[in-house]
PDB file of C-alpha atoms in Angstrom:
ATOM      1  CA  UNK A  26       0.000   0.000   0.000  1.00 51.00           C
ATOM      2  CA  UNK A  27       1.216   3.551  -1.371  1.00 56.00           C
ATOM      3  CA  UNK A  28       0.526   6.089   1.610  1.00 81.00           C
ATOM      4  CA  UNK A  29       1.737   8.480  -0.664  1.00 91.00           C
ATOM      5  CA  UNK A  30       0.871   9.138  -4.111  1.00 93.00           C
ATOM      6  CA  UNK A  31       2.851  11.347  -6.424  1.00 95.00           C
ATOM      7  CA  UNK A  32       1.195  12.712  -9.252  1.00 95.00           C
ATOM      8  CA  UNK A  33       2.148  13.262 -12.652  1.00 96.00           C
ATOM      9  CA  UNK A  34       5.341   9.821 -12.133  1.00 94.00           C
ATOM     10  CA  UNK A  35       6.774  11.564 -15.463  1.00 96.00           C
ATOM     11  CA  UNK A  36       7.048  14.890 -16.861  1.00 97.00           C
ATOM     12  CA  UNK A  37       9.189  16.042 -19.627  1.00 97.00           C
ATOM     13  CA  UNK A  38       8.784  19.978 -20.525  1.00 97.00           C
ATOM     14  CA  UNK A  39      10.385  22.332 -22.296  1.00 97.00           C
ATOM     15  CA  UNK A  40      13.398  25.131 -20.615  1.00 97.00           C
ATOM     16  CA  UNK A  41      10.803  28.089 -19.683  1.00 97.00           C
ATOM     17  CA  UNK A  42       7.536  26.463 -18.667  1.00 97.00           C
ATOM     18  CA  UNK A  43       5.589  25.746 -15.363  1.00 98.00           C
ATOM     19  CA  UNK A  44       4.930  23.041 -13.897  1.00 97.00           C
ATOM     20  CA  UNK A  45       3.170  21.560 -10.361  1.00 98.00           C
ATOM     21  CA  UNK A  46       3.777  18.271  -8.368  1.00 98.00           C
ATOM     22  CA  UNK A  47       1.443  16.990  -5.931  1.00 97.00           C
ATOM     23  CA  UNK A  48       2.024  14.339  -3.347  1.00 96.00           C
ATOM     24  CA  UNK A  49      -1.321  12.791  -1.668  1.00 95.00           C
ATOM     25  CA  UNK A  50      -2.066  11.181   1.128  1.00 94.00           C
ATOM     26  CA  UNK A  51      -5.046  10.264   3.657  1.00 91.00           C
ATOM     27  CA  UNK A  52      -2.989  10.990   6.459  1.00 90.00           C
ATOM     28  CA  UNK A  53      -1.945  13.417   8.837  1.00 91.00           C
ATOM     29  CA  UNK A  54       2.032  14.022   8.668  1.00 92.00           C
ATOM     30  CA  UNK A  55       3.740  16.165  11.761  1.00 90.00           C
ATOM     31  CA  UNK A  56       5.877  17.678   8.452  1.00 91.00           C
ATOM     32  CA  UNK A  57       6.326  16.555   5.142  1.00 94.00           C
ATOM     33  CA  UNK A  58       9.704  16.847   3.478  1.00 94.00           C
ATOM     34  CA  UNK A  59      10.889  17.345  -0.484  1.00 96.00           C
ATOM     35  CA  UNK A  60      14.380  15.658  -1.648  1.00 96.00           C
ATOM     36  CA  UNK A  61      15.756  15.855  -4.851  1.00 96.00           C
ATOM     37  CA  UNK A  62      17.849  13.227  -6.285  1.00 95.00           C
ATOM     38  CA  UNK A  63      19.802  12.964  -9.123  1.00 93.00           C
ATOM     39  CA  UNK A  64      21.345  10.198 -11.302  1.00 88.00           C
ATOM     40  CA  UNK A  65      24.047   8.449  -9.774  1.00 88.00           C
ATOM     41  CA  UNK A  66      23.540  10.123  -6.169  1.00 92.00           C
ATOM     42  CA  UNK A  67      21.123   9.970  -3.159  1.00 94.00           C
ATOM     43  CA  UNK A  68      18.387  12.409  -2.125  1.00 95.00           C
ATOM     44  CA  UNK A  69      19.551  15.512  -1.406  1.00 95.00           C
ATOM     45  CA  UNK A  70      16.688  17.930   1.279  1.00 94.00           C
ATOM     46  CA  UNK A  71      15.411  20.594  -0.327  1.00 96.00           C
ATOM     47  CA  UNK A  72      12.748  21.584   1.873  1.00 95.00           C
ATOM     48  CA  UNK A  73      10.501  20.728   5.178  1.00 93.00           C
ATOM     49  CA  UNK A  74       7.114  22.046   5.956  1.00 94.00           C
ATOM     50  CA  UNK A  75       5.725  21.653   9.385  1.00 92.00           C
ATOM     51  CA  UNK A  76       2.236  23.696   9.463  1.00 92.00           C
ATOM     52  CA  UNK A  77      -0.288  22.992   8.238  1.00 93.00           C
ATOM     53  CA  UNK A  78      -0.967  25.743   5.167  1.00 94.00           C
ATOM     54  CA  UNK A  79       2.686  26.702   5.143  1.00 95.00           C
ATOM     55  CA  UNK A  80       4.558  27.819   2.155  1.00 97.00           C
ATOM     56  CA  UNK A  81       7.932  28.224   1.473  1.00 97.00           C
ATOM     57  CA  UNK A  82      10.247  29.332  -1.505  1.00 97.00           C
ATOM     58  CA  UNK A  83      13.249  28.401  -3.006  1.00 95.00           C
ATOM     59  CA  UNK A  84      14.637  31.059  -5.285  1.00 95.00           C
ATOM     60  CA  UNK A  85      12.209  29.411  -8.485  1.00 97.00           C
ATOM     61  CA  UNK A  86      10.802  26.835  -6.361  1.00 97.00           C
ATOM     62  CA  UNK A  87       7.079  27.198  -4.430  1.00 98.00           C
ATOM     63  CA  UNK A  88       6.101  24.302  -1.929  1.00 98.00           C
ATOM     64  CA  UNK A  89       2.952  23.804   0.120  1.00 97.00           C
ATOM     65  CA  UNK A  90       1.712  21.696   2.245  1.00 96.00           C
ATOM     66  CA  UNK A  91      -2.036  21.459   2.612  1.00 95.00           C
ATOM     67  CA  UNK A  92      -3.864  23.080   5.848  1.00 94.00           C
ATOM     68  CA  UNK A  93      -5.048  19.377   7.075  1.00 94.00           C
ATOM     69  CA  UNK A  94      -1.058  18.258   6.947  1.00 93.00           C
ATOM     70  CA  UNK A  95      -2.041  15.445   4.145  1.00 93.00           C
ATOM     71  CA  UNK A  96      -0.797  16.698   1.076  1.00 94.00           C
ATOM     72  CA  UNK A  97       1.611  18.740  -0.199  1.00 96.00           C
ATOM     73  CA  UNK A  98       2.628  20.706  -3.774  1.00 97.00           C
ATOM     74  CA  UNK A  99       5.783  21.914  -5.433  1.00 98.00           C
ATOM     75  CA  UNK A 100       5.604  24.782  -8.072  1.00 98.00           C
ATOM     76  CA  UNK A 101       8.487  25.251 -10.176  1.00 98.00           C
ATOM     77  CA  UNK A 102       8.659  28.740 -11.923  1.00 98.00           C
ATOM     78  CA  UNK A 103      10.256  29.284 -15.258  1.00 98.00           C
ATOM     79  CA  UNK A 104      12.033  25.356 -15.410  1.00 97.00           C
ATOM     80  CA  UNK A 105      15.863  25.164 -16.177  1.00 97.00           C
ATOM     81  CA  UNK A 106      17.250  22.061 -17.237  1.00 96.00           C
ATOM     82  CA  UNK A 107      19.495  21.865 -14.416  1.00 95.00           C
ATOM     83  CA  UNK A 108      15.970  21.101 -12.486  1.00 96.00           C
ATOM     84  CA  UNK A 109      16.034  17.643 -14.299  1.00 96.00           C
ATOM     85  CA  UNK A 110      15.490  15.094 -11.706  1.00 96.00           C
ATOM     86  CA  UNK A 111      13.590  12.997  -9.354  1.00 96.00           C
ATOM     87  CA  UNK A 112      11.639  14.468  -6.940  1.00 97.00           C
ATOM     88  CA  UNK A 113      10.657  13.053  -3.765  1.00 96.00           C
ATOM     89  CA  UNK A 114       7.977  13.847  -0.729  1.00 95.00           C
ATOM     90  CA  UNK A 115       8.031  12.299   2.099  1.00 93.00           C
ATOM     91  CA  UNK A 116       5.697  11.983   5.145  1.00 91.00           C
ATOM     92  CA  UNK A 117       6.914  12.054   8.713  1.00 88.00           C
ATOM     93  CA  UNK A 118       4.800  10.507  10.849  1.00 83.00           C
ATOM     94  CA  UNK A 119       5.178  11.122  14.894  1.00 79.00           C
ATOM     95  CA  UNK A 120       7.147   8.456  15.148  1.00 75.00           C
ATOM     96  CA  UNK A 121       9.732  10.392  13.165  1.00 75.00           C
ATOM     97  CA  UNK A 122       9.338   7.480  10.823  1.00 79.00           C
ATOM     98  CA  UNK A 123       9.573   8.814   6.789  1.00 85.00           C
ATOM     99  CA  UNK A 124       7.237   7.831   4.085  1.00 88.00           C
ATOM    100  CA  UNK A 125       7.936   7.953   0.540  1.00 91.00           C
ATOM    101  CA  UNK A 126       6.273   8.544  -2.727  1.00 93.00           C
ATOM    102  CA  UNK A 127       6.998   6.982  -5.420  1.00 92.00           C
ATOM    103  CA  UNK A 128       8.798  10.061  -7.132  1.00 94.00           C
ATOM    104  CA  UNK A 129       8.218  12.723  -9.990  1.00 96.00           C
ATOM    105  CA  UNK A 130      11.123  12.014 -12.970  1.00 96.00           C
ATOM    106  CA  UNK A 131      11.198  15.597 -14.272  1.00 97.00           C
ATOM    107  CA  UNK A 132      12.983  16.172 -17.464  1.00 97.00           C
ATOM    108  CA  UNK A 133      13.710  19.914 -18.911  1.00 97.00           C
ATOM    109  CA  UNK A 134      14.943  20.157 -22.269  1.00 97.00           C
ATOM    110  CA  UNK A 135      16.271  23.155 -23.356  1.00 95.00           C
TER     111      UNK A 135
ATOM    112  CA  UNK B 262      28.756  16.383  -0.484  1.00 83.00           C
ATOM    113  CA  UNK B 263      26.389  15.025   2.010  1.00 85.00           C
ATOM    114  CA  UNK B 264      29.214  13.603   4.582  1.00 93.00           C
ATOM    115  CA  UNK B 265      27.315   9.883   4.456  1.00 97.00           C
ATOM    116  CA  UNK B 266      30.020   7.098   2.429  1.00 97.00           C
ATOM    117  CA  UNK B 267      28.632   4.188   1.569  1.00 98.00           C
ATOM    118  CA  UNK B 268      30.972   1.273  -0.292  1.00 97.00           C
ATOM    119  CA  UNK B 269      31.332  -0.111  -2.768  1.00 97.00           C
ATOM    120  CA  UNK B 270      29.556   2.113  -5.216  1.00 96.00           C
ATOM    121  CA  UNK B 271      28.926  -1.497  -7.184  1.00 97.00           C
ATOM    122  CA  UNK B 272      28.484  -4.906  -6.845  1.00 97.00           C
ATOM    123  CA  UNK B 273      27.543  -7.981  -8.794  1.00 97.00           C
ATOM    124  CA  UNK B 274      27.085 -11.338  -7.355  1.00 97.00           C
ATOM    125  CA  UNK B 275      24.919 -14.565  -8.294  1.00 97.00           C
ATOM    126  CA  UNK B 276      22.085 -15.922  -6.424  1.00 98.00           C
ATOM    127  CA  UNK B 277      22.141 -17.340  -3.440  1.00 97.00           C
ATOM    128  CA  UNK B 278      25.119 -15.408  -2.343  1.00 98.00           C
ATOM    129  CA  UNK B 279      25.890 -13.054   0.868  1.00 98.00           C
ATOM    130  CA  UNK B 280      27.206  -9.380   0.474  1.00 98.00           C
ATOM    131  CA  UNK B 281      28.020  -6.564   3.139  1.00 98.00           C
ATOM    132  CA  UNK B 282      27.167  -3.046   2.319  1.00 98.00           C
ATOM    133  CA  UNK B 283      29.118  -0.397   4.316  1.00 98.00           C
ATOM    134  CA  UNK B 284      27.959   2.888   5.721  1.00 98.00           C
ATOM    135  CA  UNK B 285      29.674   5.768   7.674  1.00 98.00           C
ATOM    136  CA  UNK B 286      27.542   8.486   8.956  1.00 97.00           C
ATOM    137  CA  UNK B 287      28.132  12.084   8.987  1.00 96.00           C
ATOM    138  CA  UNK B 288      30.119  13.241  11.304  1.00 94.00           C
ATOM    139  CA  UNK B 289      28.288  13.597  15.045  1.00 92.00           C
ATOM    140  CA  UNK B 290      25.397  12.070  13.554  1.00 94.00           C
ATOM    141  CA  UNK B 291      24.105   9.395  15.818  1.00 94.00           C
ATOM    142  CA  UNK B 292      21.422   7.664  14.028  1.00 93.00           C
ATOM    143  CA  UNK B 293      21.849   5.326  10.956  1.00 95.00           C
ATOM    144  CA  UNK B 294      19.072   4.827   8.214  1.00 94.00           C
ATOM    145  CA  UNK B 295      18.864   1.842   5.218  1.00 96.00           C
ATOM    146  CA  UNK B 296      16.478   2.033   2.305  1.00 95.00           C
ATOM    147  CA  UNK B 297      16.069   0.385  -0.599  1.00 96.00           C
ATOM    148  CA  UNK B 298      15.282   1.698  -3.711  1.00 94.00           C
ATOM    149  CA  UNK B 299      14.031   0.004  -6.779  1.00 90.00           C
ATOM    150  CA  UNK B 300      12.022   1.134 -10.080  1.00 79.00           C
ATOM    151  CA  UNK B 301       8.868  -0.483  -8.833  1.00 74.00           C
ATOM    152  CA  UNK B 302       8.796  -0.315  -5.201  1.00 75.00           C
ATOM    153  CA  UNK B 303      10.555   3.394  -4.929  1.00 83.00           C
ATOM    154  CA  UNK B 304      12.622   4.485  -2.229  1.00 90.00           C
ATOM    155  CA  UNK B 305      11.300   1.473   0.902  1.00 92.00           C
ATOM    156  CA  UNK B 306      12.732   2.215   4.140  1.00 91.00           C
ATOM    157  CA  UNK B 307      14.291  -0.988   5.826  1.00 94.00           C
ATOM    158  CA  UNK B 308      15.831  -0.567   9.343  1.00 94.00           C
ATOM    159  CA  UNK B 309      17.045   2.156  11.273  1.00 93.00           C
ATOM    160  CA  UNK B 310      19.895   2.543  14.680  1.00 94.00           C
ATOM    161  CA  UNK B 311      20.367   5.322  16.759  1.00 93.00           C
ATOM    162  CA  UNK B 312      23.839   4.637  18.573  1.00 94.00           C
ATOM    163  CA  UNK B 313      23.962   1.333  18.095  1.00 94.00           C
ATOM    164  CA  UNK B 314      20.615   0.613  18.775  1.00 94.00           C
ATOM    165  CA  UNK B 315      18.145  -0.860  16.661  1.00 94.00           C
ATOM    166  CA  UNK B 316      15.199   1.901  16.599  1.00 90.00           C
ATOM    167  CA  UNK B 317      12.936   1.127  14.067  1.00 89.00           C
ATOM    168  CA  UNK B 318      11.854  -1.429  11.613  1.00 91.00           C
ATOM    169  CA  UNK B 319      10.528  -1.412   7.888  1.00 90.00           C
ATOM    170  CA  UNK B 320      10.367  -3.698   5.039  1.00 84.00           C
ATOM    171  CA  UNK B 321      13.265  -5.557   5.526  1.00 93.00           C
ATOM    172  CA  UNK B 322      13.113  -9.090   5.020  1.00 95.00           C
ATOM    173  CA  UNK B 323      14.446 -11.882   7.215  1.00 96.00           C
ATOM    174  CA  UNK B 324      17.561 -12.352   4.910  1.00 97.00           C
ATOM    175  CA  UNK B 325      18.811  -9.413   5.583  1.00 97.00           C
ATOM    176  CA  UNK B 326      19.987  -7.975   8.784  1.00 97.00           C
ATOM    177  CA  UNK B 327      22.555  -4.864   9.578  1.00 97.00           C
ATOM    178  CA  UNK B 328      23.700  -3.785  12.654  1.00 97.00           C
ATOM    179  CA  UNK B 329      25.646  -0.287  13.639  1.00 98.00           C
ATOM    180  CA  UNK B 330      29.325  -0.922  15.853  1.00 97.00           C
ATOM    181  CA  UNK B 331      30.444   1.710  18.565  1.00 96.00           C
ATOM    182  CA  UNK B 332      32.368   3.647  15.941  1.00 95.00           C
ATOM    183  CA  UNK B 333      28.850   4.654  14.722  1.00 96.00           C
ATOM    184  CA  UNK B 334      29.226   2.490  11.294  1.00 97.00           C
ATOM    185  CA  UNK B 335      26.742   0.553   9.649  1.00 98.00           C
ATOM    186  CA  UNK B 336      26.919  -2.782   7.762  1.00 98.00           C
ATOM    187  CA  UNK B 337      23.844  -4.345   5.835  1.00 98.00           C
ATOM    188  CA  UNK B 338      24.280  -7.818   5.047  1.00 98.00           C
ATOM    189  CA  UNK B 339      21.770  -9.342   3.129  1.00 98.00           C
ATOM    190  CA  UNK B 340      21.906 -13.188   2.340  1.00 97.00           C
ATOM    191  CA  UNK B 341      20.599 -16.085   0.122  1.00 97.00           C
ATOM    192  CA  UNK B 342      20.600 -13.676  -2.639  1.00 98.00           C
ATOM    193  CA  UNK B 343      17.736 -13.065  -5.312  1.00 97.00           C
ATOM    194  CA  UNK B 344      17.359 -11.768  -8.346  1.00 96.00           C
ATOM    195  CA  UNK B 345      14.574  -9.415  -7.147  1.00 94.00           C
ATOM    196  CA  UNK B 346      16.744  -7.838  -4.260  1.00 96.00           C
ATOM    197  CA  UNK B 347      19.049  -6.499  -7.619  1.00 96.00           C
ATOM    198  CA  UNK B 348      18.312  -2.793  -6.563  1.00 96.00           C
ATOM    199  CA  UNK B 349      20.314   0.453  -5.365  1.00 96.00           C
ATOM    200  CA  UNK B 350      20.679   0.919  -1.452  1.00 98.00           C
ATOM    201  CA  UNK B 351      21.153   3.803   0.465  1.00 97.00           C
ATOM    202  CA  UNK B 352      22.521   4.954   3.572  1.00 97.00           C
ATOM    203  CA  UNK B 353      21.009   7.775   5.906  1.00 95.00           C
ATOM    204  CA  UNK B 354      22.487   9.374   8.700  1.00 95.00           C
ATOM    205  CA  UNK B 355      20.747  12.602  11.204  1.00 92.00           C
ATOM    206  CA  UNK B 356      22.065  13.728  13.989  1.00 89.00           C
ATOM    207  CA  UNK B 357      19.443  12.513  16.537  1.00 80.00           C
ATOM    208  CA  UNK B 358      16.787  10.084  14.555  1.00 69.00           C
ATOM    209  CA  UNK B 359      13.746  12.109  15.859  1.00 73.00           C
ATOM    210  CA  UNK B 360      11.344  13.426  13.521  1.00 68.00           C
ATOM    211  CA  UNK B 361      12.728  16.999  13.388  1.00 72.00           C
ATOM    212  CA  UNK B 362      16.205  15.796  12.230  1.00 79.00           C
ATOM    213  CA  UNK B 363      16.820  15.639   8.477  1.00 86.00           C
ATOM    214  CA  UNK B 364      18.178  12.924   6.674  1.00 91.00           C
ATOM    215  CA  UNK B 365      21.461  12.768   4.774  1.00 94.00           C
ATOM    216  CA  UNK B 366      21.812  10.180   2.204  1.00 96.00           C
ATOM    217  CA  UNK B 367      24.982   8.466   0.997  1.00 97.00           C
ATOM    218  CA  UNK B 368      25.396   7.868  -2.741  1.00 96.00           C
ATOM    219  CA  UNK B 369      24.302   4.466  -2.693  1.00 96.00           C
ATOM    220  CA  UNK B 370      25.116   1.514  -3.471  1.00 97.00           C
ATOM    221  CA  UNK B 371      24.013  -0.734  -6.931  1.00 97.00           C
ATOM    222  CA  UNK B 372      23.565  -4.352  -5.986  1.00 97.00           C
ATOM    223  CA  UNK B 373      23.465  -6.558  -9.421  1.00 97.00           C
ATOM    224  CA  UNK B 374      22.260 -10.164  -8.512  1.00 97.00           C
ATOM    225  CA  UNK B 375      22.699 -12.731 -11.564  1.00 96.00           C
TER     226      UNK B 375
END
């Protein structure tokens, strides 16, 4: 069972454009966290958001997490192929136990 | 550089065989982390050890066991290889394990089972 659903699992756009993941669950995290990971490497932290309705920005990057604390967005602004990637959310329960999604492959071409 | 080594990078054995994977935290981080990650199943989290104590426990199958030694290392071992455990690991370290302490990941490693 997926307690977390990432939505689109593969997006390929073009250098310029918009785009929106969303990460879904029917729980209630204490925070939910964003990791990037490239080819070749492990998940790097971008971000953590802790209440519920929060947002927080990372130079081109928007994130969200929803005001019940069971879902969560990331907006990227104006994509540059050096976003290409796989992005990960991930749940923490109270336990301080993490739950993944499956991942967002995002590929920019320029 | 997150500060987590994990060796080797690679590794390619047959089935049926035993293989140690080897982690070393970040420095002053007490708590060690395993996942596995593999195209269908994404990133599964297996076991966890906060100074040398096992803490938590995920997915990880009876084969497999790791442990972490006073120097604040961490071996996986995982035995009686099969073809389905071909997949990339990876090591996680934080400083304290709770759920307010992020988690840096090693590089992986890429088992190959044949």
């Amino acid at each position: 069972t997926q307690l977390l659903e990432q939505s689109p699992q593969f997006l390929s756009i073009q250098e310029g454009e918009n785009l929106t993941v969303y990460c879904n669950s029917s729980s209630v995290f204490s925070s939910l966290q964003w990791y990037r990971q490239e080819p070749g490497e492990g998940p790097v932290l971008l971000v953590t958001v802790v209440t519920g309705g929060e947002v927080k920005k990372l130079k081109r990057l928007t994130f969200q997490f929803g005001d019940a604390r069971k879902d969560s967005s990331l907006h990227i602004t104006a994509a540059q192929p050096g976003d290409t990637g796989l992005y990960l959310c991930a749940g923490v329960r109270n336990t301080g136990k993490l739950i993944f999604g499956q991942g967002t492959t995002l590929q920019v071409k320029p | 550089d997150s500060g987590v080594t994990q060796t080797p990078k690679h590794l390619i054995t047959a089935t049926g065989q035993r293989v140690t994977l080897r982690c070393s935290p970040r420095s002053g981080d007490l708590s060690v982390y395993w996942y596995q990650q593999s195209l269908d199943q994404g990133l599964q989290f297996l076991i966890q050890y906060y100074n040398g104590e096992e803490r938590a426990k995920g997915n990880i199958l009876e084969r497999f066991s790791a442990q972490q030694f006073p120097d604040l290392h961490s071996e996986l071992n995982l035995s009686s290889l099969e073809l389905g455990d071909s997949a990339l690991y990876f090591c996680a370290s934080s400083v304290e394990g709770g759920k307010n302490s992020p988690l840096h990941f090693g590089n992986g490693t890429r088992l190959t089972v044949t």
